Coordinates of C-alpha atoms in Angstrom, one line a residue:
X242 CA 17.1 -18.0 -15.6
X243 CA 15.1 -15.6 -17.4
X244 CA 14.1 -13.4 -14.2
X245 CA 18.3 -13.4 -13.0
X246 CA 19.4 -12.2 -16.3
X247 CA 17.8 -8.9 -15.8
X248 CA 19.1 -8.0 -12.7
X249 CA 22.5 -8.9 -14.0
X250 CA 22.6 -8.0 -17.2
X251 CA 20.8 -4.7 -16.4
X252 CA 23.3 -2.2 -14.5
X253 CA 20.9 -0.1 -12.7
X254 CA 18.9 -2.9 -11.7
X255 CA 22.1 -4.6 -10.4
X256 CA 23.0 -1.6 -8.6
X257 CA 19.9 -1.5 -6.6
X258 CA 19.9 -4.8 -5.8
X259 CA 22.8 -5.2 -4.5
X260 CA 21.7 -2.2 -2.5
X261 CA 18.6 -4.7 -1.2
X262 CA 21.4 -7.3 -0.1
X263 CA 23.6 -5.1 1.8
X264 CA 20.9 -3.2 3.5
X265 CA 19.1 -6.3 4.4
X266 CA 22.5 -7.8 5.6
X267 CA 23.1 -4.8 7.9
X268 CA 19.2 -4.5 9.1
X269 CA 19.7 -8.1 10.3
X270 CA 22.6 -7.2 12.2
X271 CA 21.4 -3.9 14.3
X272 CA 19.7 -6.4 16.8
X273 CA 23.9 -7.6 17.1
X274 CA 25.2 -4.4 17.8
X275 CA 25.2 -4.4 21.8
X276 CA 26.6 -7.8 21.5
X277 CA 29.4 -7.3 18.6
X278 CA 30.2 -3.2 19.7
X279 CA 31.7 -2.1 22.3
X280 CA 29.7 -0.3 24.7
X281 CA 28.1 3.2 24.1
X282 CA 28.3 2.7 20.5
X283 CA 24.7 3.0 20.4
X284 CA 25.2 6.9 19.9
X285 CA 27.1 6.0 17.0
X286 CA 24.3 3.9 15.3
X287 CA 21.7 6.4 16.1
X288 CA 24.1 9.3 14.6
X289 CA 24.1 7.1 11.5
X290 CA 20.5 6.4 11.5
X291 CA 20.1 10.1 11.3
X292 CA 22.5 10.5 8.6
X293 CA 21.0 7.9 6.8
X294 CA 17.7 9.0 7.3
X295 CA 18.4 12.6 6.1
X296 CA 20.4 10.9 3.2
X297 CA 16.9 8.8 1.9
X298 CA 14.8 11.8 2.4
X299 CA 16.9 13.9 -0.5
X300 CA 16.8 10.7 -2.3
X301 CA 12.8 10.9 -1.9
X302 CA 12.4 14.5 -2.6
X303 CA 14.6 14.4 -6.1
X304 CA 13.7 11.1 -6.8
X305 CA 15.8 11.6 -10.1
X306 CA 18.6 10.3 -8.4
X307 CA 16.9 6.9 -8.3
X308 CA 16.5 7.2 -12.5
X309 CA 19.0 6.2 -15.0
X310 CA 20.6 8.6 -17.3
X311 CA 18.4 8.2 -19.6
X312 CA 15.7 8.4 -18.2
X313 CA 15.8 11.3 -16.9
X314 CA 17.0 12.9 -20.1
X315 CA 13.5 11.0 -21.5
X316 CA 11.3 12.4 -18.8
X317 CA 12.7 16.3 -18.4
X318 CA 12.1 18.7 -16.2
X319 CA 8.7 20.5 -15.3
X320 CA 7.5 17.9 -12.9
X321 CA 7.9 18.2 -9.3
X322 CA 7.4 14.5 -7.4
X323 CA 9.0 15.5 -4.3
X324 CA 6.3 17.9 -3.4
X325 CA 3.6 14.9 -5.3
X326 CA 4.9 12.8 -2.5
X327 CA 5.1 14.2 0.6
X328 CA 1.6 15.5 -0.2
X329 CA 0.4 11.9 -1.0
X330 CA 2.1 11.0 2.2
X331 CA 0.0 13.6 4.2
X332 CA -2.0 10.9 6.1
X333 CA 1.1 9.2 7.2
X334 CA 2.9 12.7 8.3
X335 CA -0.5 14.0 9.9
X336 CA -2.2 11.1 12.1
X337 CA 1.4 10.0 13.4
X338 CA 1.9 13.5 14.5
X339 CA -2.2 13.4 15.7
X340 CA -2.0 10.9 17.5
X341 CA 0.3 10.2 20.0
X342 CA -1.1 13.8 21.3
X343 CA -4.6 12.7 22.0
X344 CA -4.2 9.1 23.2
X345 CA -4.4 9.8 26.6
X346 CA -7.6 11.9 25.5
X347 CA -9.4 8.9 24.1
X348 CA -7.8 6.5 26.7
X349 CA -10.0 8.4 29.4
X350 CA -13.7 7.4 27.5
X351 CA -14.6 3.8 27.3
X352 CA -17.3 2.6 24.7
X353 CA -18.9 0.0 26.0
X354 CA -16.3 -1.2 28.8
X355 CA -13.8 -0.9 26.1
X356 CA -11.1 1.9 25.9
X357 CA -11.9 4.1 22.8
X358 CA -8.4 3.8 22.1
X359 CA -8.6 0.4 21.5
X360 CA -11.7 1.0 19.3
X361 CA -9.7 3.5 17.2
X362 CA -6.8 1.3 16.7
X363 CA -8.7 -1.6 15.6
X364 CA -10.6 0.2 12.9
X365 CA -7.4 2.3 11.7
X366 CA -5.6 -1.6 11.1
X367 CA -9.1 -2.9 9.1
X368 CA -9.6 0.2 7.0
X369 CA -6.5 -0.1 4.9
X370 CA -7.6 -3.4 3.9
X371 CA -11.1 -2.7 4.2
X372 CA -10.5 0.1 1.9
X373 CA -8.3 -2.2 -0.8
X374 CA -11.7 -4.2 -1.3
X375 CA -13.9 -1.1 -1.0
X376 CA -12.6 0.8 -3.8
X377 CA -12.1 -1.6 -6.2
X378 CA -15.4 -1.8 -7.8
X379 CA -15.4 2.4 -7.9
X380 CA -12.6 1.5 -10.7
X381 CA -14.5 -1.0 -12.1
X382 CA -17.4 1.8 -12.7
X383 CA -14.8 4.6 -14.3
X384 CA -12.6 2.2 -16.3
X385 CA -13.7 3.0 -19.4
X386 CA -13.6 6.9 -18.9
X387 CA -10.2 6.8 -17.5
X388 CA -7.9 6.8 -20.6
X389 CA -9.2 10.3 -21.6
X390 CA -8.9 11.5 -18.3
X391 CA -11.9 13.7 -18.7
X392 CA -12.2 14.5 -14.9
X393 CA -16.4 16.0 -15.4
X394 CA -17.6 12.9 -16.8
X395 CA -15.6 10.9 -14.8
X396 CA -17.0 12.6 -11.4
X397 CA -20.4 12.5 -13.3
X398 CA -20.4 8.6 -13.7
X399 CA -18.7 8.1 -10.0
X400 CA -21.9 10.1 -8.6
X401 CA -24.1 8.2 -10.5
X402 CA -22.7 4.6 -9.3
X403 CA -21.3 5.9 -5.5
X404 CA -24.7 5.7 -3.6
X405 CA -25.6 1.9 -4.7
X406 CA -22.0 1.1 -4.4
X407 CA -21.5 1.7 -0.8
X408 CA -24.5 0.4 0.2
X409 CA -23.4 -2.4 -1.5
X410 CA -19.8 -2.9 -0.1
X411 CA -21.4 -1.8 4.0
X412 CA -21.4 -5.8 4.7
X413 CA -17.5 -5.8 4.4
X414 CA -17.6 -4.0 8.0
X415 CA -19.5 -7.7 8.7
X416 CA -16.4 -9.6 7.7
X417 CA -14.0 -7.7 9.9
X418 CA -16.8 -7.6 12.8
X419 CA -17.2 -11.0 13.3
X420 CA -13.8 -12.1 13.6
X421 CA -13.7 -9.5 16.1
X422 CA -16.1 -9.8 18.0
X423 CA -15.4 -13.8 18.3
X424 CA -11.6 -13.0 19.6
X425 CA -12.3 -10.1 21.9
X426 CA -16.1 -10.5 22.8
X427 CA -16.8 -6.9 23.0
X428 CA -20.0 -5.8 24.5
X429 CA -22.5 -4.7 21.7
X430 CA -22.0 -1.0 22.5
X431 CA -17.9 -1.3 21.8
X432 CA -18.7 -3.8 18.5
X433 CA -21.2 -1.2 17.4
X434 CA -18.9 1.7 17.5
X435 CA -16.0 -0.1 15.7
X436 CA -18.6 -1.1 13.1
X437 CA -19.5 2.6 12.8
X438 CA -16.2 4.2 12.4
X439 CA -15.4 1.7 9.7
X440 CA -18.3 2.5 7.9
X441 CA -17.3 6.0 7.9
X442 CA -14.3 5.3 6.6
X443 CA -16.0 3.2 3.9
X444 CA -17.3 6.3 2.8
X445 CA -14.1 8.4 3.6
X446 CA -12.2 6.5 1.5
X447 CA -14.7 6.0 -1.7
X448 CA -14.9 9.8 -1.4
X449 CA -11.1 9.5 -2.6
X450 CA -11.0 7.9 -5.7
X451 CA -11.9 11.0 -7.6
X452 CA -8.5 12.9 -6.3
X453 CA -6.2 9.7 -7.0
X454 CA -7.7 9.5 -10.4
X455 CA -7.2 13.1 -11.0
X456 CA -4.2 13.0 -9.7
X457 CA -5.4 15.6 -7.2
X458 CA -2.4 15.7 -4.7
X459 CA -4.1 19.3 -3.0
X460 CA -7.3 17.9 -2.6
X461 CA -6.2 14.5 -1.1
X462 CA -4.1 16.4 1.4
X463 CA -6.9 19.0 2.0
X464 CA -9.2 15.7 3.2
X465 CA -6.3 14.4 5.4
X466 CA -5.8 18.1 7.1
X467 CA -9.2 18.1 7.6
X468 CA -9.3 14.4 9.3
X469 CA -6.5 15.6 11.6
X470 CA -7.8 18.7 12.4
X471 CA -11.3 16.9 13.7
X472 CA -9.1 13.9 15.3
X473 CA -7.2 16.9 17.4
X474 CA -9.4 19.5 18.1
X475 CA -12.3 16.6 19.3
X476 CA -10.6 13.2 19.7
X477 CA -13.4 12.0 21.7
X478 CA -16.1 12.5 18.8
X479 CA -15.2 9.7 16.8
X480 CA -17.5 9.8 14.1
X481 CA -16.1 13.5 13.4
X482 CA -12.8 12.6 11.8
X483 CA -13.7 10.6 8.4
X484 CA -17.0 12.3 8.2
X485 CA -15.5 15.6 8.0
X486 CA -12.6 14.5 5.4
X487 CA -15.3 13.2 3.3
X488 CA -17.1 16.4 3.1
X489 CA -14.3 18.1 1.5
X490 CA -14.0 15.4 -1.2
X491 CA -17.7 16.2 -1.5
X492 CA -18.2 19.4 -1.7
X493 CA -14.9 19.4 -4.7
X494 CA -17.3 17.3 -6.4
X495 CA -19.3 20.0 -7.4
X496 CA -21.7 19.9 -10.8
X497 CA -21.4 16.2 -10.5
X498 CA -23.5 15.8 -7.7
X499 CA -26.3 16.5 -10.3
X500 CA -26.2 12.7 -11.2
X501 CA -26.0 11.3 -7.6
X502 CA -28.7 8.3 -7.7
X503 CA -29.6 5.2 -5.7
X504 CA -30.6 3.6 -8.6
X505 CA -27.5 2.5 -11.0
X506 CA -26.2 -0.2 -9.0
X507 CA -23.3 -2.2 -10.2
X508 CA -23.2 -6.2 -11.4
X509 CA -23.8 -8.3 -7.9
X510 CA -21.5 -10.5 -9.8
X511 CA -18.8 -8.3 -11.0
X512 CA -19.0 -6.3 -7.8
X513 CA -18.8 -9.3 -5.5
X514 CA -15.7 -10.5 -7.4
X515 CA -13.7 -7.2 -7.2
X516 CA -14.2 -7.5 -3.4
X517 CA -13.0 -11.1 -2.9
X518 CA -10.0 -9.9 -5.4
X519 CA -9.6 -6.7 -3.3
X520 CA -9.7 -8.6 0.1
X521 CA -6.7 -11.5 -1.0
X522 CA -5.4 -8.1 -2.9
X523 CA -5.0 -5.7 0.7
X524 CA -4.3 -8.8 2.6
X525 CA -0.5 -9.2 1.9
X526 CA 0.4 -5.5 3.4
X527 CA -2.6 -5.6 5.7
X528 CA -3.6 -8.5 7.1
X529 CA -0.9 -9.2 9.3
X530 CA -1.4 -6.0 11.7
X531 CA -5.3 -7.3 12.4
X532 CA -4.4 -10.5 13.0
X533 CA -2.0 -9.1 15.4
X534 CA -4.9 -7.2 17.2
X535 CA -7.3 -10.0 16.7
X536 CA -4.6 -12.6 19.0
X537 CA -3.7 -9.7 21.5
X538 CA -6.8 -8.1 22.3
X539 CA -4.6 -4.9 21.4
X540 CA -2.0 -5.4 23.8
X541 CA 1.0 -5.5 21.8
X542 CA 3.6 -3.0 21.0
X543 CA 1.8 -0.6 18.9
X544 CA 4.0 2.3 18.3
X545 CA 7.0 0.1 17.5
X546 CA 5.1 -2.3 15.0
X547 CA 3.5 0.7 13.6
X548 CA 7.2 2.4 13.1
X549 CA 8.8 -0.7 11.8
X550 CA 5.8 -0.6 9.2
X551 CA 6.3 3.0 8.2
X552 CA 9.4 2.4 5.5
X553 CA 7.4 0.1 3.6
X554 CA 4.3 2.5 3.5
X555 CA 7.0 5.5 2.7
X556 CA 8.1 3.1 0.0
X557 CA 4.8 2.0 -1.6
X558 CA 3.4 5.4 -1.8
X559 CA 6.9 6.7 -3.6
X560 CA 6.2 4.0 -6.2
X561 CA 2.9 5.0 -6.9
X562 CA 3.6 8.9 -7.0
X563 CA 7.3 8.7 -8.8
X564 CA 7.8 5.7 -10.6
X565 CA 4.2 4.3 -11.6
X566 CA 3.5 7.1 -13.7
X567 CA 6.9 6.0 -16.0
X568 CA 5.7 2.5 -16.2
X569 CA 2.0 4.0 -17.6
X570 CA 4.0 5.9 -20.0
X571 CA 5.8 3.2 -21.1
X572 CA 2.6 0.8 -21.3
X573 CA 1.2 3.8 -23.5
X574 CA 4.3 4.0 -25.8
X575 CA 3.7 0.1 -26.5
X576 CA 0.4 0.4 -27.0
X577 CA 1.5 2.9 -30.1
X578 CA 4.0 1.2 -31.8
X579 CA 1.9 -1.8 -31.8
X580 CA -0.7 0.2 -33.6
X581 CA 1.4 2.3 -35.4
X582 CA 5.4 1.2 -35.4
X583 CA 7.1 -1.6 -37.7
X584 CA 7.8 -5.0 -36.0
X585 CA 11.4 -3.6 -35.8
X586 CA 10.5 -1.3 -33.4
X587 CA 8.6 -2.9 -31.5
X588 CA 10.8 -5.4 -29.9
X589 CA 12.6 -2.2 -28.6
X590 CA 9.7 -0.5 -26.9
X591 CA 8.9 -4.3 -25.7
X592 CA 12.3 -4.5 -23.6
X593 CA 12.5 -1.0 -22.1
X594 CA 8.7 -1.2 -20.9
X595 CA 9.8 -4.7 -19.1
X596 CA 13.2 -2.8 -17.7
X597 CA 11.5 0.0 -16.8
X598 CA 9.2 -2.0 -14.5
X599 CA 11.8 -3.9 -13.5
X600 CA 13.9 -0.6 -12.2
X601 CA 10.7 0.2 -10.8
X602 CA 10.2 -2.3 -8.4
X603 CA 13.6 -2.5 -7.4
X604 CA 13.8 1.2 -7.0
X605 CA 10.5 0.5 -4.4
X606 CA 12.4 -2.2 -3.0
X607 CA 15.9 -0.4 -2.5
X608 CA 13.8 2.9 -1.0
X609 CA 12.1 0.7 1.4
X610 CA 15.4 -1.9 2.7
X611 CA 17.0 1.7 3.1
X612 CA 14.4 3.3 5.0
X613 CA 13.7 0.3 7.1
X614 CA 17.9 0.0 8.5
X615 CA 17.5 4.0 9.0
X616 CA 14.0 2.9 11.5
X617 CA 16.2 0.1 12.6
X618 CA 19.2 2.1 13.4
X619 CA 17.1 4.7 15.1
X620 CA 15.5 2.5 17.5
X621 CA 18.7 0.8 18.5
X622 CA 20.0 4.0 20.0
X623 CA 16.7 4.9 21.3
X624 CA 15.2 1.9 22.6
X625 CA 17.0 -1.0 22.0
X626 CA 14.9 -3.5 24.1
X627 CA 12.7 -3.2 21.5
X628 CA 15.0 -3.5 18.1
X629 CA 14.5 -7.0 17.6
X630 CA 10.8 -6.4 17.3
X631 CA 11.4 -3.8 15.3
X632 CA 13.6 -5.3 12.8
X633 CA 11.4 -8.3 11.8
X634 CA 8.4 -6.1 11.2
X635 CA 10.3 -4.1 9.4
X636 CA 11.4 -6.7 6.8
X637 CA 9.0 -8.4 7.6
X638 CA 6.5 -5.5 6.1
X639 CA 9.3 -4.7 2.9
X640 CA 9.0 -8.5 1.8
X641 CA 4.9 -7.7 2.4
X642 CA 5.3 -4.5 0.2
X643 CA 7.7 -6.2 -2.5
X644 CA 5.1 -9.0 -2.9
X645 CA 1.9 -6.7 -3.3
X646 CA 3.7 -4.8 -6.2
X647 CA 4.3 -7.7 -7.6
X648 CA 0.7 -9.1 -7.6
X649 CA -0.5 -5.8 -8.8
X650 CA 1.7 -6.1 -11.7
X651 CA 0.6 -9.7 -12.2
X652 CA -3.0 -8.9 -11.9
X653 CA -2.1 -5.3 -14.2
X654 CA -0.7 -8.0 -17.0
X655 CA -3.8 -9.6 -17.0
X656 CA -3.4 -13.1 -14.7
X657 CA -5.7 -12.1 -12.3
X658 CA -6.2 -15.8 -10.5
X659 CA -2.0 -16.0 -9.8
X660 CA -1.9 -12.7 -6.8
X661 CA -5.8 -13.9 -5.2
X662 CA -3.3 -17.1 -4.9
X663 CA -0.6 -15.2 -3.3
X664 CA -2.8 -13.2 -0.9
X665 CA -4.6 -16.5 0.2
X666 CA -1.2 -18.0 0.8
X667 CA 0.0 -15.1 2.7
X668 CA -3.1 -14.3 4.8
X669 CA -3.1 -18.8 5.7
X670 CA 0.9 -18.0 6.6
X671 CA -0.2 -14.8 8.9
X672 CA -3.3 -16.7 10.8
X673 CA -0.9 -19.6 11.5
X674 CA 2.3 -17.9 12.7
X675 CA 0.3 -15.9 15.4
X676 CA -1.9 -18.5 16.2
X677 CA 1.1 -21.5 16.3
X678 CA 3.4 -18.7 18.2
X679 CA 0.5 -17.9 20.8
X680 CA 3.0 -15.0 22.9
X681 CA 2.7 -12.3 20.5
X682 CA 1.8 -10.0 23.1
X683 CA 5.3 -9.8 24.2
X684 CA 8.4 -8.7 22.5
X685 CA 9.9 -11.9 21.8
X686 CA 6.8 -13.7 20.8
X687 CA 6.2 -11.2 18.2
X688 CA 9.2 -11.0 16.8
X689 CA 9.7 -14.6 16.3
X690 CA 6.1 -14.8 14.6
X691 CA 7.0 -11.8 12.3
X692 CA 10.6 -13.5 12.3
X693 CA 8.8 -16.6 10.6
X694 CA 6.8 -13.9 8.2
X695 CA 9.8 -13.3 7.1
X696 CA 11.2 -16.9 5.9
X697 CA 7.7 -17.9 4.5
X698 CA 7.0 -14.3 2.2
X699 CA 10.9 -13.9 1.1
X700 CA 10.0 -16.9 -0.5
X701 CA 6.5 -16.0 -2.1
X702 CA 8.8 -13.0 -2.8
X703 CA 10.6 -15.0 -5.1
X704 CA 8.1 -17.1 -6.2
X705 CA 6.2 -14.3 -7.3
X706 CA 9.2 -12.5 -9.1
X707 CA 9.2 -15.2 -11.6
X708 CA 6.0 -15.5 -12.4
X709 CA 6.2 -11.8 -12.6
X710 CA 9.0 -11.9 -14.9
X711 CA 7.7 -15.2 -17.2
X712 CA 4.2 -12.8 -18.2
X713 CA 6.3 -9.4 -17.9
X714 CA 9.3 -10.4 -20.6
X715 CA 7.2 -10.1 -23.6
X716 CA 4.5 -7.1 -22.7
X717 CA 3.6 -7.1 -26.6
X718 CA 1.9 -10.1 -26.7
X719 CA 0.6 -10.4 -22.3
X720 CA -0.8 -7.0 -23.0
X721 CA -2.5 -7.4 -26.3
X722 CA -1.9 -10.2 -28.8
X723 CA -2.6 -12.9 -26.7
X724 CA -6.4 -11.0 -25.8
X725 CA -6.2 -10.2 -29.6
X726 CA -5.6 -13.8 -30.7
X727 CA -8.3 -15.3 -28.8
X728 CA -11.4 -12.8 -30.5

């Protein structure tokens, strides 16, 4: 009863849930439309796709309008997230403008009797998820530097630690190859090269960590310039690409580099553990797209599943550049009246930490439902053949999204055991709806399997939202007594 009472009793979490419902309601519909409208009123949904679409992005660029009143009285003025965003978004924007111009480069060279397109696309699915478990343990090494947000020692202790460490997480590429190989029995040459590229992008994406910890929006957008720049100017050089995005990362790194060694090597223990959590972790918003791959040999409908995908990515990278900075402030705030506030206080700060992750998530979640009827709407007036597709990827992906936040928050609060649960039960759920369905490489069949998706994670969705909201109603004592009690 606990986790309904907030969304009622809270008026801007009511409001944006009802937003969910309605836009969920009227995503499942679009597939309707040629059936219920009369005809040519496709023009009409795509003119109100558009309008929709330019309607989130103002919403995205002055993300205040998603804040209560008082928030945004709390937070003031000074900050500019808009521009945060669209430069934390600068993969997304670049490779999806990259490259649908130099496919038919890449299609011409083969790599071992294998298109080099196909070779590409299967490493860009893995290294999202590859790159979940990856960076983990780069955390892990920084932790306890992080809070003063010195950035010198920070970059210091990363180049001390980064050598050993991905040497140490290279035999991840090993668990994506072999599944692999054993569905698509690539010729060594083909397997080799995938293995490559994805250990470039091991070290691509380590090579990132400093500029998300220093919140260094330029240089992360500097890195992804450069990756598109390489992917367009040489498509056919493969290895150019993430080697050449790393090298700015590198060269920002500066004094730092003074402490690179091959020595300091992290706990085989510890690091082993942040992989498996970083693996079940990645797997709810990742898995799903190389299973897909792994079942189709490729062939499936790439730049509408990749599409349908894109309002939940828009979504989860708005939470993490407007909204997760708020809930850290709040955490902090806690943190201080628990050391320095009465008990009277205390209860106060307690409540508006849980509501403001609360609005949070359902801010993420009303973004994304939006976003996904704009893609939805879009495609119905462009290609409608294909909306059905689209539309249960699309939810499909927000319920994905939804549920990842969720485990972060879970494993944030300290149950780490409860979202390695959740990602197991998801990535069983993914392996068994394409594998059960069998068609996936057509339309239909793919939609059906993400259709089932859908039933099974709206209801780890839920599932997950009360254990989320049993640990998250009192922060006070998940965050601190309880570890304090137990000394």
């Amino acid at each position: 009863m606990t986790s309904l009472q907030s969304l009622l009793q809270d008026s801007f979490a009511r409001r944006r849930t009802i937003v969910i419902v309605v836009a969920l309601i009227l995503t499942a519909l679009v597939p309707l439309a040629d059936t219920i409208l009369p005809t040519g009123w496709s023009y009409a949904l795509l003119a109100a796709g558009v309008l929709l679409l330019m309607l989130a992005l103002l919403i995205l660029a002055r993300p205040d309008a998603s804040t209560s009143g008082g928030e945004r009285a709390e937070r003031g003025g000074g900050a500019r997230p808009g521009a945060g965003l669209l430069l934390y978004l600068s993969p997304v924007i670049l490779l999806n403008l990259v490259y649908p111009l130099v496919s038919p480069t890449m299609a011409a060279v083969n790599v071992g009797g294998v298109q080099l397109t196909l070779v590409v696309l299967a490493s860009s699915i893995t290294v999202p998820w590859l790159a979940q478990a990856a960076c983990l343990p780069a955390y892990r090494a920084i932790g306890d530097l992080m809070a003063e947000r010195d950035m010198t020692a920070i970059t210091r202790r990363f180049c001390t630690t980064w050598p050993a460490m991905f040497v140490q997480a290279l035999p991840l590429v090993i668990v994506f190859a072999l599944p692999l190989w054993l569905a698509t029995r690539w010729s060594f040459t083909a397997l080799a090269t995938y293995a490559a590229l994805c250990a470039l992008h091991l070290l691509f994406v380590q090579s990132l960590v400093l500029a998300n910890v220093g919140d260094r929006r330029g240089l992360w957008a500097i890195a992804w310039v450069a990756y598109a720049a390489a992917l367009f100017v040489a498509p056919t050089i493969w290895w150019l690409p993430p080697l050449l995005g790393a090298l700015t990362q590198i060269a920002a790194m500066g004094r730092g580099l003074g402490a690179v060694s091959f020595r300091r090597r992290l706990g085989a223990r510890d690091f082993s553990t942040d992989l498996v959590r970083g693996l079940l972790l990645g797997a709810v918003l990742w898995a799903d797209k190389f299973v897909l791959f792994l079942v189709t040999d490729g062939d499936f409908q790439v730049v509408i599943v990749f599409l349908a995908m894109l309002p939940a990515v828009v979504a989860y990278n708005y939470y993490f550049v407007n909204l997760a900075p708020r809930v850290d402030k709040a955490i902090t705030s806690l943190h201080r009246t628990i050391a320095e506030e009465p008990l009277t206080v205390l209860a106060t700060r307690s409540k508006r930490l849980s509501r403001t992750v609360d609005r949070a998530i359902l801010s993420t979640g009303a973004v994304g439902m939006v976003l996904t009827l704009v893609i939805s709407l879009l495609l119905e007036g462009i290609a409608p053949v294909n909306v059905l597709l689209a539309v249960s990827v699309g939810v499909a992906s927000w319920a994905f999204m939804i549920l990842t936040l969720l485990s972060y928050e879970l494993d944030y609060i300290g149950e780490k055991a409860l979202p390695q649960v959740l990602g197991g039960i998801h990535l069983a759920l993914c392996v068994a709806a394409f594998l059960l369905i069998g068609v996936t490489q057509t339309s239909g069949g793919a939609a059906l399997a993400y259709g089932a998706l859908v039933v099974a994670d709206l209801v780890l969705v839920a599932v997950a939202w009360v254990l989320y909201k049993r640990h998250w109603t009192q922060p006070e004592y998940t965050l601190f007594w309880r570890h304090a009690t137990s000394w």
